[in-house]
CSV table of C-alpha atoms in Angstrom, one decimal:
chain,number,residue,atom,x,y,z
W,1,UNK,CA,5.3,7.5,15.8
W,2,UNK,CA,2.5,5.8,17.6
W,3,UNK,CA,0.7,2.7,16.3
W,4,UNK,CA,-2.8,3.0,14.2
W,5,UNK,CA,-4.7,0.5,16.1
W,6,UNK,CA,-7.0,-0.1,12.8
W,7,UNK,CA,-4.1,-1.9,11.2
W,8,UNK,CA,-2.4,-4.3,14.0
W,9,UNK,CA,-2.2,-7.5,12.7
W,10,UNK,CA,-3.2,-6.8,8.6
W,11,UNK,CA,-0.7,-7.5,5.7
W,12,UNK,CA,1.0,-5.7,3.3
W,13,UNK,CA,3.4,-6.8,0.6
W,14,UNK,CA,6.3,-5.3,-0.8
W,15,UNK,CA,7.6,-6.3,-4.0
W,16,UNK,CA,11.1,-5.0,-3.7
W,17,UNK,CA,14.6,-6.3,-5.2
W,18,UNK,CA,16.6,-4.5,-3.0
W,19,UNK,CA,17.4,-6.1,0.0
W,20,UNK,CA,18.4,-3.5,2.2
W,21,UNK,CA,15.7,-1.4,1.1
W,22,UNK,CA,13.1,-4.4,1.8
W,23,UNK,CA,14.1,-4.9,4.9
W,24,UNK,CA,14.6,-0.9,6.0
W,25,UNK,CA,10.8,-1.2,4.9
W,26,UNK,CA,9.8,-4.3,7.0
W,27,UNK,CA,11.2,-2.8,10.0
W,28,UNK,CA,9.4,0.6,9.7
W,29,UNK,CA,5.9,-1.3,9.1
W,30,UNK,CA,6.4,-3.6,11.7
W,31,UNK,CA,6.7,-0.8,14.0
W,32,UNK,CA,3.2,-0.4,13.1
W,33,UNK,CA,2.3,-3.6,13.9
W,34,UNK,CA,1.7,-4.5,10.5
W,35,UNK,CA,2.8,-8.2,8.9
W,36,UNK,CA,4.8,-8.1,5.7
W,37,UNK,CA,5.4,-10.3,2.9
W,38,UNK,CA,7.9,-10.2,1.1
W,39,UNK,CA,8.4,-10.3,-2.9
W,40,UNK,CA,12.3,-10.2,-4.1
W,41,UNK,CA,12.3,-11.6,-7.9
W,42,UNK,CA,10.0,-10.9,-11.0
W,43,UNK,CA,8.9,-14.7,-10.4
W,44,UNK,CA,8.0,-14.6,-6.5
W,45,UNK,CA,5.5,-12.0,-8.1
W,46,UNK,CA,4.0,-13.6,-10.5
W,47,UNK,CA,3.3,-16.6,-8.6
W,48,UNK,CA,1.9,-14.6,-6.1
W,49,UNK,CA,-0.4,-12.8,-8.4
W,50,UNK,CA,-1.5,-16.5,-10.4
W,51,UNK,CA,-2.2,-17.4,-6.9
W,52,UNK,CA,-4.5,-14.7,-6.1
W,53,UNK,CA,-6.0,-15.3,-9.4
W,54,UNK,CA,-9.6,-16.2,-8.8
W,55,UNK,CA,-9.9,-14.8,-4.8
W,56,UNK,CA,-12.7,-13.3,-3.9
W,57,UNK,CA,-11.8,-11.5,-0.4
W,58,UNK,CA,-8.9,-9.1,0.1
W,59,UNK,CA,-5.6,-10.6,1.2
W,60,UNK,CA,-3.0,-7.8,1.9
W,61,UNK,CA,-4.1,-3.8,3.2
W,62,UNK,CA,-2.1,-2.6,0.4
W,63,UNK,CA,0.8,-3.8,-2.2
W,64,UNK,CA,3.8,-1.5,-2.4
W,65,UNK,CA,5.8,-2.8,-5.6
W,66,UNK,CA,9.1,-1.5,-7.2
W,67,UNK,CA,8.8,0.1,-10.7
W,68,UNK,CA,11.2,-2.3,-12.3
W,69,UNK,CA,9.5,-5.2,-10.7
W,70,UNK,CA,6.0,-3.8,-11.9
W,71,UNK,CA,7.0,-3.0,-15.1
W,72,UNK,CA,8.0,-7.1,-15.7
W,73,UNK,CA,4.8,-8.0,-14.1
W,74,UNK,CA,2.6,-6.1,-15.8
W,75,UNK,CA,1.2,-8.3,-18.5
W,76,UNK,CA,0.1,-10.9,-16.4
W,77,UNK,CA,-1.4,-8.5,-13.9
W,78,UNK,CA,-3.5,-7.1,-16.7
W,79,UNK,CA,-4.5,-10.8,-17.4
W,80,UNK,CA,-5.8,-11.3,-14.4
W,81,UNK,CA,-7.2,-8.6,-13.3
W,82,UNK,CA,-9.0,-9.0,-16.6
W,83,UNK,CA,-10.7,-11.9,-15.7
W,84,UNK,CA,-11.3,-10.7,-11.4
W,85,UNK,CA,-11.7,-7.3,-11.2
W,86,UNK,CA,-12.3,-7.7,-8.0
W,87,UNK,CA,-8.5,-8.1,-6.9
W,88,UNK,CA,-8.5,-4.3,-8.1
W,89,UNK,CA,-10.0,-3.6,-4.7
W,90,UNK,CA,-6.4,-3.7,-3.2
W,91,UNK,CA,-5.1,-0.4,-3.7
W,92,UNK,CA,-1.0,-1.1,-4.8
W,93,UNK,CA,1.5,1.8,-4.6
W,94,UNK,CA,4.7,2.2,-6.9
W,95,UNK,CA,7.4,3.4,-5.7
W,96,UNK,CA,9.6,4.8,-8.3
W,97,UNK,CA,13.3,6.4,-8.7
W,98,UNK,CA,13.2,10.1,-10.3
W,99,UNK,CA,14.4,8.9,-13.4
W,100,UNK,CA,11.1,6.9,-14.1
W,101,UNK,CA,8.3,9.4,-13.0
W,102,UNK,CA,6.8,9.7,-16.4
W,103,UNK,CA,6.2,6.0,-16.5
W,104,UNK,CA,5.1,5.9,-13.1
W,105,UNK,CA,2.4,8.9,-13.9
W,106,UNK,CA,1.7,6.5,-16.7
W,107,UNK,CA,0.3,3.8,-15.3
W,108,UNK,CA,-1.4,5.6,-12.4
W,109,UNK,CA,-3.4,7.5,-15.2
W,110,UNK,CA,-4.2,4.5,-16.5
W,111,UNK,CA,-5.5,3.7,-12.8
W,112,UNK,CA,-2.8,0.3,-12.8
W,113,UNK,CA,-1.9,1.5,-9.1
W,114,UNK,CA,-3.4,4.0,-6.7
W,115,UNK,CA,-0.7,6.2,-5.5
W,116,UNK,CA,2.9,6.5,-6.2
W,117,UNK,CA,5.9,7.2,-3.0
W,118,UNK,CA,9.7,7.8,-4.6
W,119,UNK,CA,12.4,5.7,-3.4
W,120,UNK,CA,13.7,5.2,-1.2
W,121,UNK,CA,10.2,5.5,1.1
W,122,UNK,CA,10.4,7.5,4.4
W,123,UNK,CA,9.0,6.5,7.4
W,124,UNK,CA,6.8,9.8,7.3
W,125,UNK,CA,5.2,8.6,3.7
W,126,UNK,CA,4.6,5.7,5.3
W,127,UNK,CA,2.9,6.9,7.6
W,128,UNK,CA,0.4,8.9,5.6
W,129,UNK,CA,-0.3,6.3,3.6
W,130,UNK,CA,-1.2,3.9,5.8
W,131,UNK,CA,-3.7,7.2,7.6
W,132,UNK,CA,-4.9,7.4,3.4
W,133,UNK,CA,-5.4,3.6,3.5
W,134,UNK,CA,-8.1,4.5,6.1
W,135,UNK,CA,-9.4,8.1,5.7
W,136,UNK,CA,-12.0,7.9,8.2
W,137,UNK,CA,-9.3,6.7,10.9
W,138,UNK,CA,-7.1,9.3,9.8
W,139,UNK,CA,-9.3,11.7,10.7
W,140,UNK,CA,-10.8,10.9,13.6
W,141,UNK,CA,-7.7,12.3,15.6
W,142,UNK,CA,-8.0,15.7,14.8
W,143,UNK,CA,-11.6,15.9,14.5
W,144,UNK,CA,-11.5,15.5,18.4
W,145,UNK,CA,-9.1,17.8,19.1
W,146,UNK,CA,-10.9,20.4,17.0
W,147,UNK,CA,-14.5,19.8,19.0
W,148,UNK,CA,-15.4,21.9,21.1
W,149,UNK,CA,-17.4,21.0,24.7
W,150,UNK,CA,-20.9,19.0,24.5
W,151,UNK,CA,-23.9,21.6,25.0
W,152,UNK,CA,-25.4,21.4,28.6
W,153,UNK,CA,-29.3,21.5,28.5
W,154,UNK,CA,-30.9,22.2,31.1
W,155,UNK,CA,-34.5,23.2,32.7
């Protein structure tokens, strides 16, 4: 797949436990040109979220966080997005195993992430999601292959 120029050089973060999966994930965004942090542990995400606490400006394009690893950080995202709403203004997407979908829908009714992608994430979610992250971008492409020729005036 081709790089989106929009996102060379942003951030995302994936909160993931599995190692193999993490990095199968790094290497697919990277392809994109797209930096990555990585978040292994229930801790390395909550320090991550208390140090984001009182931001003002958006740091990552998008968080994609494991289900288990949201579910333990979950109070103390509440907390603090509580007291900076604006940190809501990063869209985060769970991705969940088939066994938890009910939870998953759970919290994405109760608008705690923006979209959910089941494990383990293919290159081709991926890649819509990042053209979602962006709807104009996504669909400038095949706006221009749908126009037709420019009118000619003349006299």
């Amino acid at each position: 797949m081709d790089k989106l120029s929009w996102i060379q050089g942003r951030k995302i973060a994936i909160c993931e436990p599995d190692a193999t999966r993490a990095q199968q994930m790094k290497a697919m965004l990277a392809s994109f040109g797209l930096e990555i942090a990585l978040f292994s542990t229930p801790e390395e995400v909550t320090v991550e979220i208390k140090r984001r606490h009182y931001t003002t400006h958006r740091i990552y394009l998008t968080i994609l966080i494991d289900f288990n690893l949201a579910k333990t950080a979950e109070a103390e995202w509440m907390a603090v997005t509580h007291d900076n709403p604006s940190i809501l203004e990063t869209p985060i997407g769970l991705m969940y195993e088939p066994q938890h979908i009910d939870d998953a829908q759970a919290m994405l009714n109760k608008k705690q992430v923006r979209f959910m992608l089941q494990q383990p994430v293919s290159e081709d979610a991926l890649y819509r999601l990042l053209k979602l992250l962006n709807r104009w971008k996504g669909k400038q492409r095949p706006m221009a292959n749908k126009a037709e020729a420019a009118a000619k005036l003349s006299r």
